[in-house]
Amino acid sequence: MTDLTDLIDLIDLIDLIDLTDEESMTTRYLEIRQGVLSKNDQLAAGLRERFTRAGLFVANLVSSPGAGKTALLERVLAEMRAAGLQVAAVVGDLQTDNDARRLARSGALVRQITTDGMCHLEADMLAGKLEGWDLDALDFLFIENVGNLVCPTWYDLGEDVRLVLLSVTEGEDKPLKYPVMFNSADVAVITKTDLAAACECDLDAMRANIHSVRPGMRIFETSAKTGAGLPELIAFLLEQRRAKFGN
Amino acid sequence: MHELSIAASLVESAEQAARRAGAQRVTQVFLRLGALSGVAKDALLFSYDIATAGTLLAGSQLVIEDVPVIVHCDQCRCDVALPGIQDFRCPVCGRLCVQIVAGRELEIAGIEIEVADEEANPQPAT
């Protein structure tokens, strides 16, 4: 008898399981139309609004490692400070705060983001570094991205202008090798022009390659060592800021 | 291997949308991938299986639509597709084209989901 009741219990249990499994499913298509990186995009849009309200002009510097982002910024920060402008910089690196210490010598506000292996900066990393800064009191913020011509392409940081740096030591065809990054930038800055002759860099070819992947892109030719081209670059940034804020 | 972090973002966005729609499972994800997105398709497909494990998207298929770069040619006065991304000259007249109409897409167009038929088997609200 006990065997039979056990069996009946078992059958009941199977019925119960069957019932829960009998859920019928409907398959349907759900339209999304949303950027894959929409979370970063939204955060960046929020930052951009915040910067705009504060009257702060923001430049994002991208390049391969060693193209001279820090050397260029050292000069630009110092010269802007000398002209009475309030400037700040956030610098990203995988390791060390060497760059932040170099940039801080200009007297500008500087903070380091150590990404601990991450190959680019994202909007939330930048947002976290702005705490305690009076953005209203600042005129320019420079973001020195992690040296990498691939990944920083996709991550909007709320900047007004993206500068892609390219040194004369890297070869004239770099823009052709990294067309996506060059295409995503607004302005190209050729660096280390004092070494152009020694590297036998064909600047005409370099300019043509930049324009091949990004027609009409504004190009500055600079040397952080001699200071060549820096007044033009700084004048451009000031003009962009004036165009946006009218002062 | 940035495609893994892109796949992770993709899964996060798609899963969020699926949950909002009350989906039990996501069976397909339709992605529009521009030639200028800079994302390697094979690496993304490879990363997708890793990124979907243990989510509503587990076992789903990633369907990628390639979007070519389309520029506007001022001289021809029309939009033209480019064969590559290293030369932004109009393939018809040779003029350099500044205005990009399409090709930067990295966008989830939509997802195919399975939703429990609530009429057949009403579920208590949780």
Short mmCIF file of C-alpha atoms in Angstrom, two decimals:
data_model
loop_
_atom_site.label_atom_id
_atom_site.label_comp_id
_atom_site.label_asym_id
_atom_site.label_seq_id
_atom_site.Cartn_x
_atom_site.Cartn_y
_atom_site.Cartn_z
CA MET A 1 0.00 0.00 0.00
CA THR A 2 2.71 2.44 0.91
CA ASP A 3 4.32 1.80 -2.46
CA LEU A 4 1.13 2.74 -4.21
CA THR A 5 0.64 6.01 -2.28
CA ASP A 6 4.26 6.84 -3.00
CA LEU A 7 3.60 6.24 -6.65
CA ILE A 8 0.48 8.44 -6.59
CA ASP A 9 2.46 11.18 -4.83
CA LEU A 10 5.10 10.89 -7.49
CA ILE A 11 2.56 11.16 -10.29
CA ASP A 12 1.10 14.27 -8.62
CA LEU A 13 4.56 15.74 -8.37
CA ILE A 14 5.23 15.06 -12.06
CA ASP A 15 1.94 16.73 -12.94
CA LEU A 16 2.97 19.74 -10.91
CA ILE A 17 6.32 19.94 -12.65
CA ASP A 18 4.67 19.50 -16.03
CA LEU A 19 2.32 22.33 -15.26
CA THR A 20 5.10 24.77 -14.49
CA ASP A 21 6.94 23.64 -17.59
CA GLU A 22 3.93 24.09 -19.79
CA GLU A 23 4.44 27.86 -19.92
CA SER A 24 3.95 28.91 -23.50
CA MET A 25 6.35 31.48 -24.85
CA THR A 26 5.75 34.15 -27.39
CA THR A 27 8.69 35.29 -29.47
CA ARG A 28 8.69 38.89 -30.52
CA TYR A 29 10.99 41.56 -31.88
CA LEU A 30 11.77 44.54 -29.69
CA GLU A 31 13.15 47.62 -31.37
CA ILE A 32 15.90 49.32 -29.37
CA ARG A 33 17.92 51.62 -31.65
CA GLN A 34 20.40 52.50 -28.99
CA GLY A 35 24.14 53.00 -29.11
CA VAL A 36 26.05 50.11 -27.60
CA LEU A 37 27.97 52.56 -25.42
CA SER A 38 24.88 54.56 -24.48
CA LYS A 39 25.73 54.45 -20.78
CA ASN A 40 29.03 56.25 -21.39
CA ASP A 41 27.39 58.54 -23.95
CA GLN A 42 24.76 59.61 -21.43
CA LEU A 43 27.34 60.28 -18.74
CA ALA A 44 29.43 62.25 -21.24
CA ALA A 45 26.41 64.29 -22.30
CA GLY A 46 25.85 65.13 -18.62
CA LEU A 47 29.46 66.20 -18.24
CA ARG A 48 29.28 68.31 -21.40
CA GLU A 49 26.25 70.12 -20.00
CA ARG A 50 28.04 70.69 -16.71
CA PHE A 51 31.15 72.04 -18.48
CA THR A 52 29.04 74.31 -20.66
CA ARG A 53 27.16 75.72 -17.68
CA ALA A 54 30.49 76.39 -15.97
CA GLY A 55 31.87 78.20 -19.03
CA LEU A 56 34.64 75.64 -19.25
CA PHE A 57 36.18 74.64 -22.58
CA VAL A 58 37.39 71.03 -22.66
CA ALA A 59 39.96 69.40 -24.92
CA ASN A 60 40.63 65.66 -25.09
CA LEU A 61 44.15 64.74 -26.26
CA VAL A 62 44.61 61.34 -27.86
CA SER A 63 47.67 59.75 -29.48
CA SER A 64 49.84 56.68 -29.47
CA PRO A 65 52.16 56.31 -26.44
CA GLY A 66 55.15 58.63 -26.68
CA ALA A 67 53.73 61.05 -29.24
CA GLY A 68 54.36 63.94 -26.86
CA LYS A 69 51.02 64.69 -25.23
CA THR A 70 52.55 65.54 -21.87
CA ALA A 71 55.37 67.66 -23.34
CA LEU A 72 52.88 69.63 -25.43
CA LEU A 73 50.57 70.11 -22.47
CA GLU A 74 53.40 71.26 -20.20
CA ARG A 75 54.02 74.14 -22.60
CA VAL A 76 50.37 74.92 -23.29
CA LEU A 77 49.42 74.93 -19.59
CA ALA A 78 52.38 77.15 -18.69
CA GLU A 79 51.69 79.63 -21.46
CA MET A 80 47.97 79.79 -20.73
CA ARG A 81 48.72 80.35 -17.04
CA ALA A 82 51.15 83.13 -17.96
CA ALA A 83 48.35 84.73 -19.98
CA GLY A 84 46.18 84.78 -16.85
CA LEU A 85 43.93 81.87 -17.77
CA GLN A 86 42.69 79.33 -15.24
CA VAL A 87 43.59 75.89 -16.51
CA ALA A 88 43.37 72.33 -15.26
CA ALA A 89 44.39 68.93 -16.56
CA VAL A 90 43.37 65.35 -15.89
CA VAL A 91 45.88 62.81 -17.13
CA GLY A 92 45.32 59.11 -17.67
CA ASP A 93 47.97 56.42 -17.53
CA LEU A 94 48.00 52.71 -16.85
CA GLN A 95 50.51 53.21 -14.04
CA THR A 96 52.49 55.98 -12.27
CA ASP A 97 51.65 59.61 -11.59
CA ASN A 98 54.78 60.83 -13.39
CA ASP A 99 52.81 62.82 -15.94
CA ALA A 100 50.66 64.55 -13.34
CA ARG A 101 53.79 65.61 -11.48
CA ARG A 102 55.30 66.97 -14.70
CA LEU A 103 52.16 68.93 -15.57
CA ALA A 104 51.71 70.27 -12.04
CA ARG A 105 54.98 72.19 -12.40
CA SER A 106 53.08 74.64 -14.61
CA GLY A 107 51.04 75.64 -11.57
CA ALA A 108 47.83 74.34 -13.13
CA LEU A 109 45.40 72.13 -11.23
CA VAL A 110 46.31 68.57 -12.17
CA ARG A 111 44.94 65.18 -11.29
CA GLN A 112 46.10 61.75 -12.36
CA ILE A 113 43.84 58.85 -13.27
CA THR A 114 45.74 55.60 -12.91
CA THR A 115 43.69 53.11 -14.90
CA ASP A 116 45.55 50.06 -13.63
CA GLY A 117 45.62 48.38 -17.01
CA MET A 118 42.61 49.91 -18.70
CA CYS A 119 43.53 51.25 -22.11
CA HIS A 120 41.30 54.34 -22.28
CA LEU A 121 39.42 56.82 -20.13
CA GLU A 122 35.65 56.65 -19.70
CA ALA A 123 33.26 59.41 -18.70
CA ASP A 124 32.67 58.07 -15.18
CA MET A 125 36.41 57.96 -14.49
CA LEU A 126 36.69 61.61 -15.46
CA ALA A 127 33.60 62.59 -13.45
CA GLY A 128 35.13 61.03 -10.35
CA LYS A 129 38.24 63.17 -10.71
CA LEU A 130 36.42 66.51 -10.89
CA GLU A 131 35.17 66.49 -7.31
CA GLY A 132 36.22 69.47 -5.28
CA TRP A 133 37.22 71.53 -8.30
CA ASP A 134 35.39 74.80 -8.83
CA LEU A 135 34.64 74.35 -12.52
CA ASP A 136 33.11 77.85 -12.74
CA ALA A 137 36.49 79.33 -11.92
CA LEU A 138 38.24 77.44 -14.74
CA ASP A 139 38.64 78.49 -18.38
CA PHE A 140 40.17 75.34 -19.87
CA LEU A 141 40.30 71.68 -18.94
CA PHE A 142 42.69 69.37 -20.78
CA ILE A 143 42.21 65.63 -20.66
CA GLU A 144 45.32 63.68 -21.53
CA ASN A 145 43.95 60.31 -22.55
CA VAL A 146 45.81 57.02 -22.19
CA GLY A 147 48.31 56.63 -25.05
CA ASN A 148 46.40 54.43 -27.46
CA LEU A 149 45.10 55.10 -30.97
CA VAL A 150 42.34 52.51 -30.79
CA CYS A 151 40.13 52.31 -27.71
CA PRO A 152 39.79 55.99 -26.71
CA THR A 153 38.01 56.48 -30.05
CA TRP A 154 34.65 55.29 -28.73
CA TYR A 155 34.57 56.97 -25.37
CA ASP A 156 33.13 60.45 -25.38
CA LEU A 157 34.35 62.38 -22.34
CA GLY A 158 32.14 65.41 -22.82
CA GLU A 159 34.92 67.31 -24.57
CA ASP A 160 34.43 70.25 -26.93
CA VAL A 161 37.34 69.33 -29.11
CA ARG A 162 39.33 66.16 -29.66
CA LEU A 163 42.95 66.64 -30.62
CA VAL A 164 44.81 63.73 -32.15
CA LEU A 165 48.58 64.03 -31.83
CA LEU A 166 51.04 62.46 -34.23
CA SER A 167 54.79 62.82 -33.89
CA VAL A 168 57.15 63.04 -36.85
CA THR A 169 58.97 59.98 -35.52
CA GLU A 170 55.95 57.74 -36.04
CA GLY A 171 55.88 57.58 -39.83
CA GLU A 172 53.80 59.48 -42.34
CA ASP A 173 51.29 56.69 -42.81
CA LYS A 174 50.01 56.51 -39.22
CA PRO A 175 46.68 58.13 -40.16
CA LEU A 176 46.13 55.42 -42.79
CA LYS A 177 46.84 52.75 -40.19
CA TYR A 178 44.47 54.25 -37.62
CA PRO A 179 41.79 55.89 -39.77
CA VAL A 180 39.02 55.43 -37.22
CA MET A 181 40.76 57.47 -34.54
CA PHE A 182 41.87 60.16 -36.96
CA ASN A 183 38.36 60.34 -38.29
CA SER A 184 36.88 60.74 -34.82
CA ALA A 185 39.11 63.71 -33.98
CA ASP A 186 38.46 67.38 -34.77
CA VAL A 187 42.03 68.62 -35.01
CA ALA A 188 45.39 67.00 -35.76
CA VAL A 189 48.56 68.17 -34.04
CA ILE A 190 51.87 67.07 -35.55
CA THR A 191 54.45 67.07 -32.76
CA LYS A 192 58.27 67.03 -32.49
CA THR A 193 58.67 68.93 -35.76
CA ASP A 194 62.21 69.85 -34.60
CA LEU A 195 63.08 66.20 -35.31
CA ALA A 196 61.47 66.06 -38.74
CA ALA A 197 64.70 66.42 -40.71
CA ALA A 198 66.55 63.87 -38.55
CA CYS A 199 63.69 61.37 -39.03
CA GLU A 200 63.40 62.17 -42.72
CA CYS A 201 59.71 62.73 -42.14
CA ASP A 202 57.88 63.89 -45.24
CA LEU A 203 55.47 66.41 -43.70
CA ASP A 204 53.63 66.90 -46.99
CA ALA A 205 52.89 63.17 -47.14
CA MET A 206 51.82 63.20 -43.47
CA ARG A 207 49.41 66.06 -44.08
CA ALA A 208 48.03 64.35 -47.20
CA ASN A 209 47.46 61.13 -45.25
CA ILE A 210 45.63 63.00 -42.49
CA HIS A 211 43.40 64.61 -45.09
CA SER A 212 42.87 61.31 -46.87
CA VAL A 213 41.14 59.86 -43.79
CA ARG A 214 39.70 63.15 -42.56
CA PRO A 215 39.29 65.70 -45.34
CA GLY A 216 39.52 69.31 -44.27
CA MET A 217 40.86 68.56 -40.78
CA ARG A 218 42.74 71.47 -39.24
CA ILE A 219 46.42 70.58 -38.73
CA PHE A 220 48.91 72.25 -36.39
CA GLU A 221 52.63 71.58 -36.61
CA THR A 222 54.30 71.97 -33.26
CA SER A 223 57.47 71.43 -31.33
CA ALA A 224 57.28 71.45 -27.55
CA LYS A 225 61.04 71.80 -27.55
CA THR A 226 61.36 74.97 -29.66
CA GLY A 227 57.84 76.24 -29.06
CA ALA A 228 57.11 76.34 -32.79
CA GLY A 229 53.43 76.21 -33.64
CA LEU A 230 52.29 76.57 -30.03
CA PRO A 231 51.05 80.18 -30.36
CA GLU A 232 48.86 79.11 -33.29
CA LEU A 233 47.47 76.13 -31.37
CA ILE A 234 46.75 78.24 -28.27
CA ALA A 235 45.16 80.97 -30.41
CA PHE A 236 42.94 78.32 -31.99
CA LEU A 237 41.81 77.03 -28.58
CA LEU A 238 41.08 80.56 -27.36
CA GLU A 239 39.13 81.28 -30.52
CA GLN A 240 37.11 78.07 -30.09
CA ARG A 241 36.34 79.00 -26.52
CA ARG A 242 35.28 82.51 -27.55
CA ALA A 243 33.08 81.07 -30.28
CA LYS A 244 31.33 78.88 -27.72
CA PHE A 245 31.02 81.25 -24.78
CA GLY A 246 31.47 84.67 -26.39
CA ASN A 247 34.21 85.82 -24.05
CA MET B 1 40.84 43.14 -27.15
CA HIS B 2 38.52 46.10 -26.54
CA GLU B 3 35.76 44.08 -28.22
CA LEU B 4 35.21 42.28 -24.93
CA SER B 5 34.32 45.50 -23.12
CA ILE B 6 32.14 46.52 -26.05
CA ALA B 7 30.42 43.13 -25.91
CA ALA B 8 29.90 43.60 -22.16
CA SER B 9 28.24 47.00 -22.76
CA LEU B 10 26.12 45.50 -25.50
CA VAL B 11 24.93 42.69 -23.23
CA GLU B 12 24.19 45.13 -20.40
CA SER B 13 22.07 47.38 -22.65
CA ALA B 14 20.24 44.50 -24.31
CA GLU B 15 19.56 42.71 -21.03
CA GLN B 16 18.20 45.88 -19.46
CA ALA B 17 15.79 46.39 -22.38
CA ALA B 18 14.79 42.71 -22.28
CA ARG B 19 14.01 42.82 -18.57
CA ARG B 20 11.92 45.95 -18.98
CA ALA B 21 9.91 44.09 -21.60
CA GLY B 22 9.48 41.13 -19.24
CA ALA B 23 11.48 38.77 -21.41
CA GLN B 24 12.46 35.33 -20.17
CA ARG B 25 15.18 34.99 -22.73
CA VAL B 26 16.84 36.86 -25.56
CA THR B 27 17.26 34.75 -28.68
CA GLN B 28 18.79 37.22 -31.15
CA VAL B 29 20.51 40.60 -31.00
CA PHE B 30 20.62 42.75 -34.12
CA LEU B 31 23.61 45.05 -34.27
CA ARG B 32 24.39 47.75 -36.83
CA LEU B 33 28.14 48.03 -37.23
CA GLY B 34 29.59 50.89 -39.24
CA ALA B 35 32.86 50.51 -41.12
CA LEU B 36 34.11 53.51 -39.12
CA SER B 37 33.12 52.01 -35.78
CA GLY B 38 36.54 50.40 -35.62
CA VAL B 39 35.15 47.23 -34.11
CA ALA B 40 36.53 43.92 -35.39
CA LYS B 41 33.58 41.69 -36.20
CA ASP B 42 35.25 38.34 -35.49
CA ALA B 43 36.62 39.51 -32.16
CA LEU B 44 33.21 40.85 -31.22
CA LEU B 45 31.49 37.55 -32.10
CA PHE B 46 34.08 35.70 -30.07
CA SER B 47 33.65 38.03 -27.09
CA TYR B 48 29.87 37.85 -27.36
CA ASP B 49 29.70 34.23 -26.22
CA ILE B 50 31.82 35.04 -23.17
CA ALA B 51 29.90 38.19 -22.32
CA THR B 52 26.47 36.57 -22.61
CA ALA B 53 27.24 33.61 -20.33
CA GLY B 54 24.93 33.59 -17.32
CA THR B 55 22.70 36.38 -18.66
CA LEU B 56 19.30 36.47 -20.38
CA LEU B 57 21.29 36.50 -23.61
CA ALA B 58 23.04 33.19 -22.99
CA GLY B 59 22.93 31.06 -26.13
CA SER B 60 21.58 33.90 -28.25
CA GLN B 61 22.79 34.80 -31.69
CA LEU B 62 24.45 38.08 -32.57
CA VAL B 63 23.34 39.21 -36.01
CA ILE B 64 25.60 41.93 -37.42
CA GLU B 65 24.57 44.24 -40.22
CA ASP B 66 27.60 45.88 -41.82
CA VAL B 67 27.04 49.55 -42.57
CA PRO B 68 29.43 51.03 -45.16
CA VAL B 69 30.78 54.57 -44.93
CA ILE B 70 28.52 56.89 -46.88
CA VAL B 71 29.73 60.41 -47.60
CA HIS B 72 28.09 63.34 -49.28
CA CYS B 73 29.91 64.52 -52.37
CA ASP B 74 29.49 68.26 -52.94
CA GLN B 75 30.47 67.94 -56.56
CA CYS B 76 28.19 65.02 -57.52
CA ARG B 77 25.54 66.36 -55.14
CA CYS B 78 24.70 62.92 -53.87
CA ASP B 79 25.54 60.42 -51.15
CA VAL B 80 28.05 57.78 -52.15
CA ALA B 81 29.31 54.66 -50.38
CA LEU B 82 33.08 54.32 -49.97
CA PRO B 83 34.82 51.00 -50.60
CA GLY B 84 37.18 51.53 -47.64
CA ILE B 85 37.98 53.88 -44.77
CA GLN B 86 41.42 55.14 -45.77
CA ASP B 87 40.46 57.31 -48.68
CA PHE B 88 37.61 59.78 -48.37
CA ARG B 89 37.63 60.77 -52.03
CA CYS B 90 34.40 60.38 -53.95
CA PRO B 91 34.72 57.14 -55.96
CA VAL B 92 32.94 58.84 -58.87
CA CYS B 93 34.63 62.24 -59.23
CA GLY B 94 37.64 62.04 -56.88
CA ARG B 95 36.72 65.01 -54.70
CA LEU B 96 37.56 64.80 -50.96
CA CYS B 97 34.33 64.47 -49.03
CA VAL B 98 34.02 66.08 -45.60
CA GLN B 99 30.48 65.18 -44.67
CA ILE B 100 29.95 61.68 -43.33
CA VAL B 101 26.38 60.48 -43.65
CA ALA B 102 26.75 56.95 -42.25
CA GLY B 103 29.40 54.51 -41.12
CA ARG B 104 30.00 55.36 -37.45
CA GLU B 105 27.17 53.10 -36.21
CA LEU B 106 27.72 50.89 -33.20
CA GLU B 107 24.09 50.45 -32.42
CA ILE B 108 21.69 47.82 -31.19
CA ALA B 109 18.84 47.91 -33.70
CA GLY B 110 16.69 45.51 -31.75
CA ILE B 111 16.43 42.18 -30.00
CA GLU B 112 14.31 39.08 -30.39
CA ILE B 113 12.90 38.02 -27.05
CA GLU B 114 10.80 35.25 -25.59
CA VAL B 115 8.02 36.44 -23.35
CA ALA B 116 5.96 34.10 -21.20
CA ASP B 117 2.39 33.98 -22.44
CA GLU B 118 0.69 35.31 -19.33
CA GLU B 119 -2.84 34.51 -20.43
CA ALA B 120 -2.04 30.83 -20.78
CA ASN B 121 -0.28 30.70 -17.47
CA PRO B 122 -0.80 33.73 -15.23
CA GLN B 123 2.18 34.52 -13.04
CA PRO B 124 1.90 36.34 -9.74
CA ALA B 125 3.44 39.79 -9.90
CA THR B 126 6.85 39.91 -8.24
#
